Short mmCIF file of C-alpha atoms in Angstrom, two decimals:
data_model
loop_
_atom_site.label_atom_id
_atom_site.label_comp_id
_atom_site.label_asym_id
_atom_site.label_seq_id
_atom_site.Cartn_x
_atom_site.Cartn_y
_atom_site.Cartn_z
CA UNK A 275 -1.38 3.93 7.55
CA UNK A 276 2.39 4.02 6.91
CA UNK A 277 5.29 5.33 8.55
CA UNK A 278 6.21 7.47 5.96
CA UNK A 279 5.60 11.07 5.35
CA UNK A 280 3.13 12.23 2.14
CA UNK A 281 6.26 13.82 0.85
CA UNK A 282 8.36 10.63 0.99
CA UNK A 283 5.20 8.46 -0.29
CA UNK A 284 4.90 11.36 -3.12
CA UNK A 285 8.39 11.48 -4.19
CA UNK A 286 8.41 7.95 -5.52
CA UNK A 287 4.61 7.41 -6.75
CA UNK A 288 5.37 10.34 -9.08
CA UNK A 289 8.77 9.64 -10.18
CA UNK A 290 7.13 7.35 -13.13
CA UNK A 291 10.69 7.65 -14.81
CA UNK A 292 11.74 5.04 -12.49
CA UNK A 293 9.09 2.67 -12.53
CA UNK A 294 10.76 0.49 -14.63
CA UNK A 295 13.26 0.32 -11.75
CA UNK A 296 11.14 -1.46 -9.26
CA UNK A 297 7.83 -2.45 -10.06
CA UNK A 298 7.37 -5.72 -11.47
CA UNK A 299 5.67 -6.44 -14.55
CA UNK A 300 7.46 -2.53 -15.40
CA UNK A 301 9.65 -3.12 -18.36
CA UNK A 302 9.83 0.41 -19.50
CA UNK A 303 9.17 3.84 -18.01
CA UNK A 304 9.60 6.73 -20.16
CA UNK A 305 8.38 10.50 -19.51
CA UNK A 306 7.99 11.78 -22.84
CA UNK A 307 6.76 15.27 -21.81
CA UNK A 308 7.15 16.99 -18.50
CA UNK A 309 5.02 20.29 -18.09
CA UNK A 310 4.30 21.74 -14.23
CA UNK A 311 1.88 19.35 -12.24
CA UNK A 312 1.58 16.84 -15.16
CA UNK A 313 3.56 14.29 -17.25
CA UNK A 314 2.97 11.83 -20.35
CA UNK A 315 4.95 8.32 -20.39
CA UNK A 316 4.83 5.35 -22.53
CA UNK A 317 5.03 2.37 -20.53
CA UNK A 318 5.60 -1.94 -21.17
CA UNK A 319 3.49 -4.18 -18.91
CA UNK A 320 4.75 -7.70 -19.73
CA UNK A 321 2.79 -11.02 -18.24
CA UNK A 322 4.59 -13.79 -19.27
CA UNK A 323 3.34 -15.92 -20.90
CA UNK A 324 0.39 -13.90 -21.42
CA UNK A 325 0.45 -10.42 -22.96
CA UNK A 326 3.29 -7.26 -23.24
CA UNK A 327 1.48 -4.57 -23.62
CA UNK A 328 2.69 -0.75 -23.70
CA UNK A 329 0.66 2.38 -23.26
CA UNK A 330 0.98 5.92 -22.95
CA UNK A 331 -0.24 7.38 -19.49
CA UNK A 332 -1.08 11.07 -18.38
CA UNK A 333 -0.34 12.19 -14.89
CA UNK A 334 -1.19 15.06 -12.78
CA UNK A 335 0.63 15.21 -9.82
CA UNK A 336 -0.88 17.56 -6.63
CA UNK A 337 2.68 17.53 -4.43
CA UNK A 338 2.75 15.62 -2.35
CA UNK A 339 -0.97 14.73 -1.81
CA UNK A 340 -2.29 13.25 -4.88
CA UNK A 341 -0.91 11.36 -8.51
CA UNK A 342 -3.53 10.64 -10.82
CA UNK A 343 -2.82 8.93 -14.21
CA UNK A 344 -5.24 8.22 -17.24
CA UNK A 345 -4.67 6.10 -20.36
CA UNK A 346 -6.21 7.18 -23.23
CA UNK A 347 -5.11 4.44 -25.71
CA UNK A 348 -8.72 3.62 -26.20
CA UNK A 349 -7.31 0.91 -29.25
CA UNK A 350 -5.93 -0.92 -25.72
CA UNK A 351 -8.25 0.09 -22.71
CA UNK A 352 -11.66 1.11 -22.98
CA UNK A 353 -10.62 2.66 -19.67
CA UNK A 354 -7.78 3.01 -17.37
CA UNK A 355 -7.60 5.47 -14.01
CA UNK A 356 -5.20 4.85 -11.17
CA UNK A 357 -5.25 7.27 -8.02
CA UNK A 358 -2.77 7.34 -5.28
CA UNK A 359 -4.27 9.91 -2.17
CA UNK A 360 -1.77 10.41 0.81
CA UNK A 361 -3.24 12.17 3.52
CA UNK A 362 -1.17 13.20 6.42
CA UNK A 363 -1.90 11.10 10.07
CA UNK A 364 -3.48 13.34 12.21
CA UNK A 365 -1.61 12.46 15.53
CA UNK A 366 1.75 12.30 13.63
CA UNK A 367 2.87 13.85 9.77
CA UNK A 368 5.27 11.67 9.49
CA UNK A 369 2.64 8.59 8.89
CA UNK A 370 0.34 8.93 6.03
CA UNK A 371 -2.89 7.02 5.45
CA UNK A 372 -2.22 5.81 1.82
CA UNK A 373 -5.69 5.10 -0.40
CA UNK A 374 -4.95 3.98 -4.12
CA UNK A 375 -7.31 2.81 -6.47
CA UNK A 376 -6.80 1.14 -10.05
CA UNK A 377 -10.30 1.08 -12.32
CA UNK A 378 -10.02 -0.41 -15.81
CA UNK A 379 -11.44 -2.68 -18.58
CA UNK A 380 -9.47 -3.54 -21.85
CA UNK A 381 -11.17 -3.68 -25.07
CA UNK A 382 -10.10 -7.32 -25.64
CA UNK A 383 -11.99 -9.51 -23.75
CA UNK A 384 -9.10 -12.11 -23.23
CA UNK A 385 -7.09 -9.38 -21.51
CA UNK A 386 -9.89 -8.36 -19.55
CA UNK A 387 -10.12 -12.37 -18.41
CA UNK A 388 -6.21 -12.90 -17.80
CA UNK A 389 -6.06 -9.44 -15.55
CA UNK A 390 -9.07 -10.43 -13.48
CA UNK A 391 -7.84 -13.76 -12.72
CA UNK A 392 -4.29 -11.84 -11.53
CA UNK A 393 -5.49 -8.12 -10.18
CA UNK A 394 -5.48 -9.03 -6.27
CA UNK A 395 -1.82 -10.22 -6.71
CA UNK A 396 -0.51 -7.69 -9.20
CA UNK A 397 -2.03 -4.52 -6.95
CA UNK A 398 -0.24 -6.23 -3.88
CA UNK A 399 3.07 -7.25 -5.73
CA UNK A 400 3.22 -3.54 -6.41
CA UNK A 401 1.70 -1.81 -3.57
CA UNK A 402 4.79 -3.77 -1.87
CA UNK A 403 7.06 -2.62 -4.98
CA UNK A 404 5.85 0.99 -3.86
CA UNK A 405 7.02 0.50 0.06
CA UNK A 406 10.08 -1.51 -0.54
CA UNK A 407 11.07 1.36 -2.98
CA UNK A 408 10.16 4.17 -0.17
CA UNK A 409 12.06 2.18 2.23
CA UNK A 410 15.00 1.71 0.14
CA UNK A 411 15.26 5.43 -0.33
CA UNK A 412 14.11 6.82 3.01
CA UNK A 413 14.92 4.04 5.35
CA UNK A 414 12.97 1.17 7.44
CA UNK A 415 9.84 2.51 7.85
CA UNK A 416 8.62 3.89 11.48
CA UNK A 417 6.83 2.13 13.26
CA UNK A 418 3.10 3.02 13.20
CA UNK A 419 0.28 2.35 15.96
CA UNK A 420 -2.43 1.04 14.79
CA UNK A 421 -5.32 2.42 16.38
CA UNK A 422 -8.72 0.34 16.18
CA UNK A 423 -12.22 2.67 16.57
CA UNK A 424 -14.32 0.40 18.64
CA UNK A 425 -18.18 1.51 18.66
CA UNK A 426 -20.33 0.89 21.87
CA UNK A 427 -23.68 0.66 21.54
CA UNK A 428 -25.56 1.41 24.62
CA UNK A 429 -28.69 -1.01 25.35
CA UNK A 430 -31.73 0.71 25.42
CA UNK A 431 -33.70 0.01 29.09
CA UNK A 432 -37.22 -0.33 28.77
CA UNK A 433 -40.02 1.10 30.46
CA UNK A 434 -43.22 -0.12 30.95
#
């Protein structure tokens, strides 16, 4: 949970435009066709010294709860999903519960071997890319309670 609203969270996940901006690794962001809840944009991933690699992805964007995007450069990836979900905090809309998820395998296997080795650190460096972008834009973020469920299990007496 974050102390941002799903609107604020929204409003810079699905401005892709400005990826390029912000997130590391980003070298180019471009929306090459905007239509209602979706979007296409070519994008350059560069790992120095490893790879550069540039792909067109497809978004669908559910405002402000959900941004979706799909490559389907199957000469790169054999498959590449990435799924941002902000649900509202039920105690307080202006903290969201954020839940992203990146799946994919590249069809060449030394890809596939560099981006395993790197994954934890790349989905951190820009899960932080994301906040310190929200932050920048909406201001430090608000402070959120974190609220721990604790389960007690009650012992069972027995009876003879």
């Amino acid at each position: 949970t974050v102390g941002y609203s799903c609107d604020q969270l929204y409003n810079v996940v699905s401005k892709v435009e400005r990826y390029q901006e912000f997130i590391p690794y980003c070298k180019k962001s471009v929306v090459t066709l905007r239509k209602d809840a979706s979007l296409s944009a070519n994008l350059v991933i560069r790992f120095q010294p490893f790879f550069n690699i540039s792909y067109t992805s497809h978004v669908t964007c559910i405002e402000p709860y959900l941004v979706t995007a799909v490559c389907k450069d199957m000469k790169l990836f054999e498959h590449l999903h990435t799924v941002w979900k902000f649900t509202p905090d039920t105690e307080n809309p202006n903290h969201t519960q954020v839940d992203f998820a990146v799946s994919f395998k590249f069809q060449n296997s030394y890809h596939s071997y560099i981006a395993a080795i790197f994954i934890d650190d790349i989905v951190k460096k820009n899960m932080n890319a994301f906040l310190t972008r929200t932050e920048q834009l909406y201001g430090k973020e608000k402070k959120v309670k974190m609220k721990s469920q604790i389960i007690k299990q009650k012992k069972q007496s027995k009876t003879n």
